[in-house]
Amino acid sequence: TSGGGGGAGALGGTANSSAVSGSGGVGLNWNSLGTYYAGGGGGAGNNTWGPGSGGTGGGGAGGNGVASGVAAGTSGTTNTGGGGGGGGGSSDARDGGSGGSGIIIVRYAGSQRGSGGTVTSAGGYTYHTFTVEDGNESSTFTSNLSRNVEVLVIAGGGQGGGQVGAGGGAGGVGRVDGAQREWGPPSGRE
């Protein structure tokens, strides 16, 4: 049996009495946007235990471990920093899933007053989102704002372990919410 990887909001789970490996820890719902980031990966199954589920926030599920269907761990979701699921195993082991890529989001109140990234508006805020997949990995955010912006930085998640491995941990989280700054590993991994 194996444990789930830690998420930004909670530790990964341990195997339970229902013969299931640990689930990944829940991620972070930044500013209550409804989207979770940096969930932990689920632990892998073996020939008697089922795999753990991925944590809310992009964590990948653990791979199956029964002899008739051994599977690799599921990769963390792209642009979430979710950890990869552990690779299943018995006599035929599989690799852990890759961690999901990271993301940077800049948010400020009102209409667009800056440039860089993919720009969207919702709920009275303007968002600039930077991801590797959209080609904005080297973009720069520039603005003529005279007020604070809020920034969320999520690093890529860790890969899950192979052969009945533990789920991968979520990517590190950095936040700037007005004057408050917080950088470091997700709280579930400290």
PDB file of C-alpha atoms in Angstrom:
ATOM      1  CA  THR A   1       0.000   0.000   0.000  1.00  0.00           C
ATOM      2  CA  SER A   2       1.126   3.560  -0.525  1.00  0.00           C
ATOM      3  CA  GLY A   3       0.154   7.041   0.567  1.00  0.00           C
ATOM      4  CA  GLY A   4      -1.124   9.962  -1.416  1.00  0.00           C
ATOM      5  CA  GLY A   5       0.980  13.029  -2.171  1.00  0.00           C
ATOM      6  CA  GLY A   6       0.416  16.253  -0.257  1.00  0.00           C
ATOM      7  CA  GLY A   7      -1.663  19.032  -1.759  1.00  0.00           C
ATOM      8  CA  ALA A   8      -1.571  22.787  -1.165  1.00  0.00           C
ATOM      9  CA  GLY A   9      -4.549  22.530   1.203  1.00  0.00           C
ATOM     10  CA  ALA A  10      -4.052  19.192   2.978  1.00  0.00           C
ATOM     11  CA  LEU A  11      -1.705  16.290   3.543  1.00  0.00           C
ATOM     12  CA  GLY A  12      -2.043  13.202   1.363  1.00  0.00           C
ATOM     13  CA  GLY A  13      -4.070  10.331   2.783  1.00  0.00           C
ATOM     14  CA  THR A  14      -2.926   6.997   4.088  1.00  0.00           C
ATOM     15  CA  ALA A  15      -4.270   3.603   3.068  1.00  0.00           C
ATOM     16  CA  ASN A  16      -7.674   2.897   4.613  1.00  0.00           C
ATOM     17  CA  SER A  17      -9.505  -0.139   5.944  1.00  0.00           C
ATOM     18  CA  SER A  18     -11.402  -0.538   2.661  1.00  0.00           C
ATOM     19  CA  ALA A  19      -8.208  -1.813   0.986  1.00  0.00           C
ATOM     20  CA  VAL A  20      -7.569   1.429  -0.912  1.00  0.00           C
ATOM     21  CA  SER A  21      -4.247   3.299  -1.023  1.00  0.00           C
ATOM     22  CA  GLY A  22      -4.091   6.912   0.133  1.00  0.00           C
ATOM     23  CA  SER A  23      -5.743   9.693  -1.821  1.00  0.00           C
ATOM     24  CA  GLY A  24      -3.920  12.865  -2.808  1.00  0.00           C
ATOM     25  CA  GLY A  25      -4.333  15.929  -0.615  1.00  0.00           C
ATOM     26  CA  VAL A  26      -6.751  18.641  -1.694  1.00  0.00           C
ATOM     27  CA  GLY A  27      -5.362  21.688  -3.456  1.00  0.00           C
ATOM     28  CA  LEU A  28      -5.896  25.424  -3.070  1.00  0.00           C
ATOM     29  CA  ASN A  29      -8.998  27.376  -4.136  1.00  0.00           C
ATOM     30  CA  TRP A  30      -7.274  30.749  -4.588  1.00  0.00           C
ATOM     31  CA  ASN A  31      -9.555  33.716  -3.852  1.00  0.00           C
ATOM     32  CA  SER A  32     -12.552  31.353  -4.070  1.00  0.00           C
ATOM     33  CA  LEU A  33     -12.374  31.302  -7.864  1.00  0.00           C
ATOM     34  CA  GLY A  34     -13.900  27.824  -7.925  1.00  0.00           C
ATOM     35  CA  THR A  35     -10.815  26.286  -9.543  1.00  0.00           C
ATOM     36  CA  TYR A  36      -8.463  24.292  -7.357  1.00  0.00           C
ATOM     37  CA  TYR A  37      -4.719  24.167  -7.958  1.00  0.00           C
ATOM     38  CA  ALA A  38      -1.855  22.014  -6.607  1.00  0.00           C
ATOM     39  CA  GLY A  39      -3.644  18.796  -5.598  1.00  0.00           C
ATOM     40  CA  GLY A  40      -1.569  15.772  -4.561  1.00  0.00           C
ATOM     41  CA  GLY A  41      -1.330  12.542  -6.549  1.00  0.00           C
ATOM     42  CA  GLY A  42      -3.015   9.334  -5.371  1.00  0.00           C
ATOM     43  CA  GLY A  43      -1.104   6.327  -4.056  1.00  0.00           C
ATOM     44  CA  ALA A  44      -0.697   3.251  -6.260  1.00  0.00           C
ATOM     45  CA  GLY A  45      -2.500  -0.038  -5.880  1.00  0.00           C
ATOM     46  CA  ASN A  46      -0.973  -3.497  -5.687  1.00  0.00           C
ATOM     47  CA  ASN A  47      -2.381  -7.006  -6.158  1.00  0.00           C
ATOM     48  CA  THR A  48      -4.695  -6.677  -3.107  1.00  0.00           C
ATOM     49  CA  TRP A  49      -5.207  -2.916  -2.637  1.00  0.00           C
ATOM     50  CA  GLY A  50      -6.942  -0.470  -4.971  1.00  0.00           C
ATOM     51  CA  PRO A  51      -5.331   2.802  -6.062  1.00  0.00           C
ATOM     52  CA  GLY A  52      -5.975   6.136  -4.334  1.00  0.00           C
ATOM     53  CA  SER A  53      -7.745   8.979  -6.087  1.00  0.00           C
ATOM     54  CA  GLY A  54      -5.992  12.198  -7.057  1.00  0.00           C
ATOM     55  CA  GLY A  55      -6.500  15.258  -4.878  1.00  0.00           C
ATOM     56  CA  THR A  56      -8.886  18.001  -5.967  1.00  0.00           C
ATOM     57  CA  GLY A  57      -6.724  20.470  -7.835  1.00  0.00           C
ATOM     58  CA  GLY A  58      -5.210  18.394 -10.610  1.00  0.00           C
ATOM     59  CA  GLY A  59      -3.709  15.451  -8.732  1.00  0.00           C
ATOM     60  CA  GLY A  60      -3.445  12.274 -10.805  1.00  0.00           C
ATOM     61  CA  ALA A  61      -4.948   8.979  -9.620  1.00  0.00           C
ATOM     62  CA  GLY A  62      -2.765   6.086  -8.559  1.00  0.00           C
ATOM     63  CA  GLY A  63      -2.284   3.242 -11.014  1.00  0.00           C
ATOM     64  CA  ASN A  64      -4.077  -0.083 -10.685  1.00  0.00           C
ATOM     65  CA  GLY A  65      -2.057  -2.946  -9.273  1.00  0.00           C
ATOM     66  CA  VAL A  66      -4.064  -6.106  -9.869  1.00  0.00           C
ATOM     67  CA  ALA A  67      -2.252  -8.741 -11.884  1.00  0.00           C
ATOM     68  CA  SER A  68      -4.820  -8.588 -14.689  1.00  0.00           C
ATOM     69  CA  GLY A  69      -4.601  -4.835 -15.192  1.00  0.00           C
ATOM     70  CA  VAL A  70      -1.470  -3.176 -13.856  1.00  0.00           C
ATOM     71  CA  ALA A  71      -1.409   0.487 -14.890  1.00  0.00           C
ATOM     72  CA  ALA A  72       0.867   3.498 -14.704  1.00  0.00           C
ATOM     73  CA  GLY A  73      -0.140   6.380 -12.461  1.00  0.00           C
ATOM     74  CA  THR A  74      -2.217   9.107 -14.055  1.00  0.00           C
ATOM     75  CA  SER A  75      -0.383  12.355 -14.751  1.00  0.00           C
ATOM     76  CA  GLY A  76      -1.327  15.524 -12.876  1.00  0.00           C
ATOM     77  CA  THR A  77      -3.577  17.882 -14.814  1.00  0.00           C
ATOM     78  CA  THR A  78      -1.888  20.426 -17.075  1.00  0.00           C
ATOM     79  CA  ASN A  79      -1.622  23.991 -15.688  1.00  0.00           C
ATOM     80  CA  THR A  80      -2.545  23.029 -12.122  1.00  0.00           C
ATOM     81  CA  GLY A  81       0.695  21.910 -10.481  1.00  0.00           C
ATOM     82  CA  GLY A  82      -1.037  18.664  -9.485  1.00  0.00           C
ATOM     83  CA  GLY A  83       1.102  15.709  -8.405  1.00  0.00           C
ATOM     84  CA  GLY A  84       1.260  12.545 -10.496  1.00  0.00           C
ATOM     85  CA  GLY A  85      -0.325   9.316  -9.279  1.00  0.00           C
ATOM     86  CA  GLY A  86       1.842   6.440  -8.050  1.00  0.00           C
ATOM     87  CA  GLY A  87       2.519   3.623 -10.531  1.00  0.00           C
ATOM     88  CA  GLY A  88       0.691   0.360  -9.908  1.00  0.00           C
ATOM     89  CA  GLY A  89       2.495  -2.843  -9.338  1.00  0.00           C
ATOM     90  CA  SER A  90       2.499  -6.485  -8.420  1.00  0.00           C
ATOM     91  CA  SER A  91       4.727  -8.720 -10.492  1.00  0.00           C
ATOM     92  CA  ASP A  92       4.561  -6.260 -13.426  1.00  0.00           C
ATOM     93  CA  ALA A  93       5.356  -2.732 -12.178  1.00  0.00           C
ATOM     94  CA  ARG A  94       4.488   0.545 -13.863  1.00  0.00           C
ATOM     95  CA  ASP A  95       5.846   4.110 -13.661  1.00  0.00           C
ATOM     96  CA  GLY A  96       4.306   6.940 -11.703  1.00  0.00           C
ATOM     97  CA  GLY A  97       2.455   9.684 -13.558  1.00  0.00           C
ATOM     98  CA  SER A  98       4.162  12.962 -14.389  1.00  0.00           C
ATOM     99  CA  GLY A  99       3.348  16.058 -12.375  1.00  0.00           C
ATOM    100  CA  GLY A 100       1.104  18.657 -13.990  1.00  0.00           C
ATOM    101  CA  SER A 101       2.707  21.828 -15.320  1.00  0.00           C
ATOM    102  CA  GLY A 102       2.429  25.034 -13.329  1.00  0.00           C
ATOM    103  CA  ILE A 103       0.605  28.306 -13.891  1.00  0.00           C
ATOM    104  CA  ILE A 104       0.860  32.005 -13.019  1.00  0.00           C
ATOM    105  CA  ILE A 105      -2.251  34.167 -12.626  1.00  0.00           C
ATOM    106  CA  VAL A 106      -2.241  37.949 -12.107  1.00  0.00           C
ATOM    107  CA  ARG A 107      -5.546  39.509 -11.022  1.00  0.00           C
ATOM    108  CA  TYR A 108      -6.703  43.078 -10.393  1.00  0.00           C
ATOM    109  CA  ALA A 109     -10.041  44.862 -10.010  1.00  0.00           C
ATOM    110  CA  GLY A 110     -11.625  46.645 -12.952  1.00  0.00           C
ATOM    111  CA  SER A 111     -11.076  46.667 -16.676  1.00  0.00           C
ATOM    112  CA  GLN A 112      -7.861  45.696 -18.448  1.00  0.00           C
ATOM    113  CA  ARG A 113      -4.988  48.026 -17.553  1.00  0.00           C
ATOM    114  CA  GLY A 114      -2.054  45.734 -18.315  1.00  0.00           C
ATOM    115  CA  SER A 115      -0.606  43.447 -20.945  1.00  0.00           C
ATOM    116  CA  GLY A 116       0.941  39.984 -21.084  1.00  0.00           C
ATOM    117  CA  GLY A 117      -0.369  36.445 -20.913  1.00  0.00           C
ATOM    118  CA  THR A 118      -3.863  35.344 -21.859  1.00  0.00           C
ATOM    119  CA  VAL A 119      -6.257  38.080 -20.725  1.00  0.00           C
ATOM    120  CA  THR A 120      -9.797  37.374 -19.489  1.00  0.00           C
ATOM    121  CA  SER A 121     -12.347  39.237 -17.376  1.00  0.00           C
ATOM    122  CA  ALA A 122     -14.892  37.907 -14.877  1.00  0.00           C
ATOM    123  CA  GLY A 123     -16.698  39.132 -11.779  1.00  0.00           C
ATOM    124  CA  GLY A 124     -15.277  42.663 -11.953  1.00  0.00           C
ATOM    125  CA  TYR A 125     -11.658  41.461 -12.235  1.00  0.00           C
ATOM    126  CA  THR A 126      -9.147  41.211 -15.066  1.00  0.00           C
ATOM    127  CA  TYR A 127      -6.919  38.105 -15.191  1.00  0.00           C
ATOM    128  CA  HIS A 128      -3.587  37.593 -16.972  1.00  0.00           C
ATOM    129  CA  THR A 129      -2.753  33.875 -17.146  1.00  0.00           C
ATOM    130  CA  PHE A 130       0.694  32.523 -18.040  1.00  0.00           C
ATOM    131  CA  THR A 131       1.246  28.865 -18.961  1.00  0.00           C
ATOM    132  CA  VAL A 132       3.873  26.937 -20.895  1.00  0.00           C
ATOM    133  CA  GLU A 133       1.234  25.398 -23.162  1.00  0.00           C
ATOM    134  CA  ASP A 134      -0.035  28.718 -24.524  1.00  0.00           C
ATOM    135  CA  GLY A 135       3.463  29.948 -25.389  1.00  0.00           C
ATOM    136  CA  ASN A 136       3.475  32.619 -22.668  1.00  0.00           C
ATOM    137  CA  GLU A 137       6.243  31.087 -20.560  1.00  0.00           C
ATOM    138  CA  SER A 138       8.538  34.029 -21.314  1.00  0.00           C
ATOM    139  CA  SER A 139       5.891  36.763 -21.344  1.00  0.00           C
ATOM    140  CA  THR A 140       6.097  39.736 -19.053  1.00  0.00           C
ATOM    141  CA  PHE A 141       3.213  41.354 -17.215  1.00  0.00           C
ATOM    142  CA  THR A 142       3.296  45.134 -17.541  1.00  0.00           C
ATOM    143  CA  SER A 143       0.772  47.576 -16.176  1.00  0.00           C
ATOM    144  CA  ASN A 144       0.130  51.226 -15.453  1.00  0.00           C
ATOM    145  CA  LEU A 145      -1.944  50.379 -12.374  1.00  0.00           C
ATOM    146  CA  SER A 146      -1.474  52.524  -9.290  1.00  0.00           C
ATOM    147  CA  ARG A 147      -2.988  49.875  -7.000  1.00  0.00           C
ATOM    148  CA  ASN A 148      -2.000  46.405  -5.828  1.00  0.00           C
ATOM    149  CA  VAL A 149      -2.370  43.306  -7.936  1.00  0.00           C
ATOM    150  CA  GLU A 150      -2.875  39.747  -6.701  1.00  0.00           C
ATOM    151  CA  VAL A 151      -0.581  37.017  -8.011  1.00  0.00           C
ATOM    152  CA  LEU A 152      -0.731  33.227  -7.795  1.00  0.00           C
ATOM    153  CA  VAL A 153       2.331  31.200  -8.811  1.00  0.00           C
ATOM    154  CA  ILE A 154       2.044  27.399  -8.913  1.00  0.00           C
ATOM    155  CA  ALA A 155       5.136  25.334  -9.754  1.00  0.00           C
ATOM    156  CA  GLY A 156       4.882  22.034 -11.602  1.00  0.00           C
ATOM    157  CA  GLY A 157       3.870  19.005  -9.500  1.00  0.00           C
ATOM    158  CA  GLY A 158       6.082  16.089  -8.553  1.00  0.00           C
ATOM    159  CA  GLN A 159       6.073  12.749 -10.357  1.00  0.00           C
ATOM    160  CA  GLY A 160       4.454   9.795  -8.613  1.00  0.00           C
ATOM    161  CA  GLY A 161       6.660   6.917  -7.476  1.00  0.00           C
ATOM    162  CA  GLY A 162       6.857   3.724  -9.541  1.00  0.00           C
ATOM    163  CA  GLN A 163       6.033   0.127  -8.573  1.00  0.00           C
ATOM    164  CA  VAL A 164       3.390   0.658  -5.882  1.00  0.00           C
ATOM    165  CA  GLY A 165       4.768   4.137  -5.287  1.00  0.00           C
ATOM    166  CA  ALA A 166       3.333   7.035  -3.359  1.00  0.00           C
ATOM    167  CA  GLY A 167       1.570   9.850  -5.165  1.00  0.00           C
ATOM    168  CA  GLY A 168       3.619  12.877  -6.185  1.00  0.00           C
ATOM    169  CA  GLY A 169       3.385  16.071  -4.164  1.00  0.00           C
ATOM    170  CA  ALA A 170       1.821  19.219  -5.506  1.00  0.00           C
ATOM    171  CA  GLY A 171       3.937  22.022  -6.907  1.00  0.00           C
ATOM    172  CA  GLY A 172       5.061  24.857  -4.647  1.00  0.00           C
ATOM    173  CA  VAL A 173       2.707  27.789  -4.165  1.00  0.00           C
ATOM    174  CA  GLY A 174       3.509  31.497  -4.071  1.00  0.00           C
ATOM    175  CA  ARG A 175       0.914  34.189  -3.480  1.00  0.00           C
ATOM    176  CA  VAL A 176       0.851  37.957  -3.334  1.00  0.00           C
ATOM    177  CA  ASP A 177      -2.558  39.193  -2.189  1.00  0.00           C
ATOM    178  CA  GLY A 178      -2.248  42.959  -1.913  1.00  0.00           C
ATOM    179  CA  ALA A 179       0.479  43.651   0.642  1.00  0.00           C
ATOM    180  CA  GLN A 180       0.525  40.061   1.990  1.00  0.00           C
ATOM    181  CA  ARG A 181       3.161  37.741   0.499  1.00  0.00           C
ATOM    182  CA  GLU A 182       3.507  33.997   0.999  1.00  0.00           C
ATOM    183  CA  TRP A 183       6.075  31.798  -0.743  1.00  0.00           C
ATOM    184  CA  GLY A 184       7.101  28.203  -0.192  1.00  0.00           C
ATOM    185  CA  PRO A 185       5.902  24.631  -0.359  1.00  0.00           C
ATOM    186  CA  PRO A 186       2.177  23.923  -0.116  1.00  0.00           C
ATOM    187  CA  SER A 187       1.056  23.761   3.511  1.00  0.00           C
ATOM    188  CA  GLY A 188       0.229  20.063   3.150  1.00  0.00           C
ATOM    189  CA  ARG A 189       3.889  19.240   2.422  1.00  0.00           C
ATOM    190  CA  GLU A 190       5.670  21.214   5.152  1.00  0.00           C
TER     191      GLU A 190
END
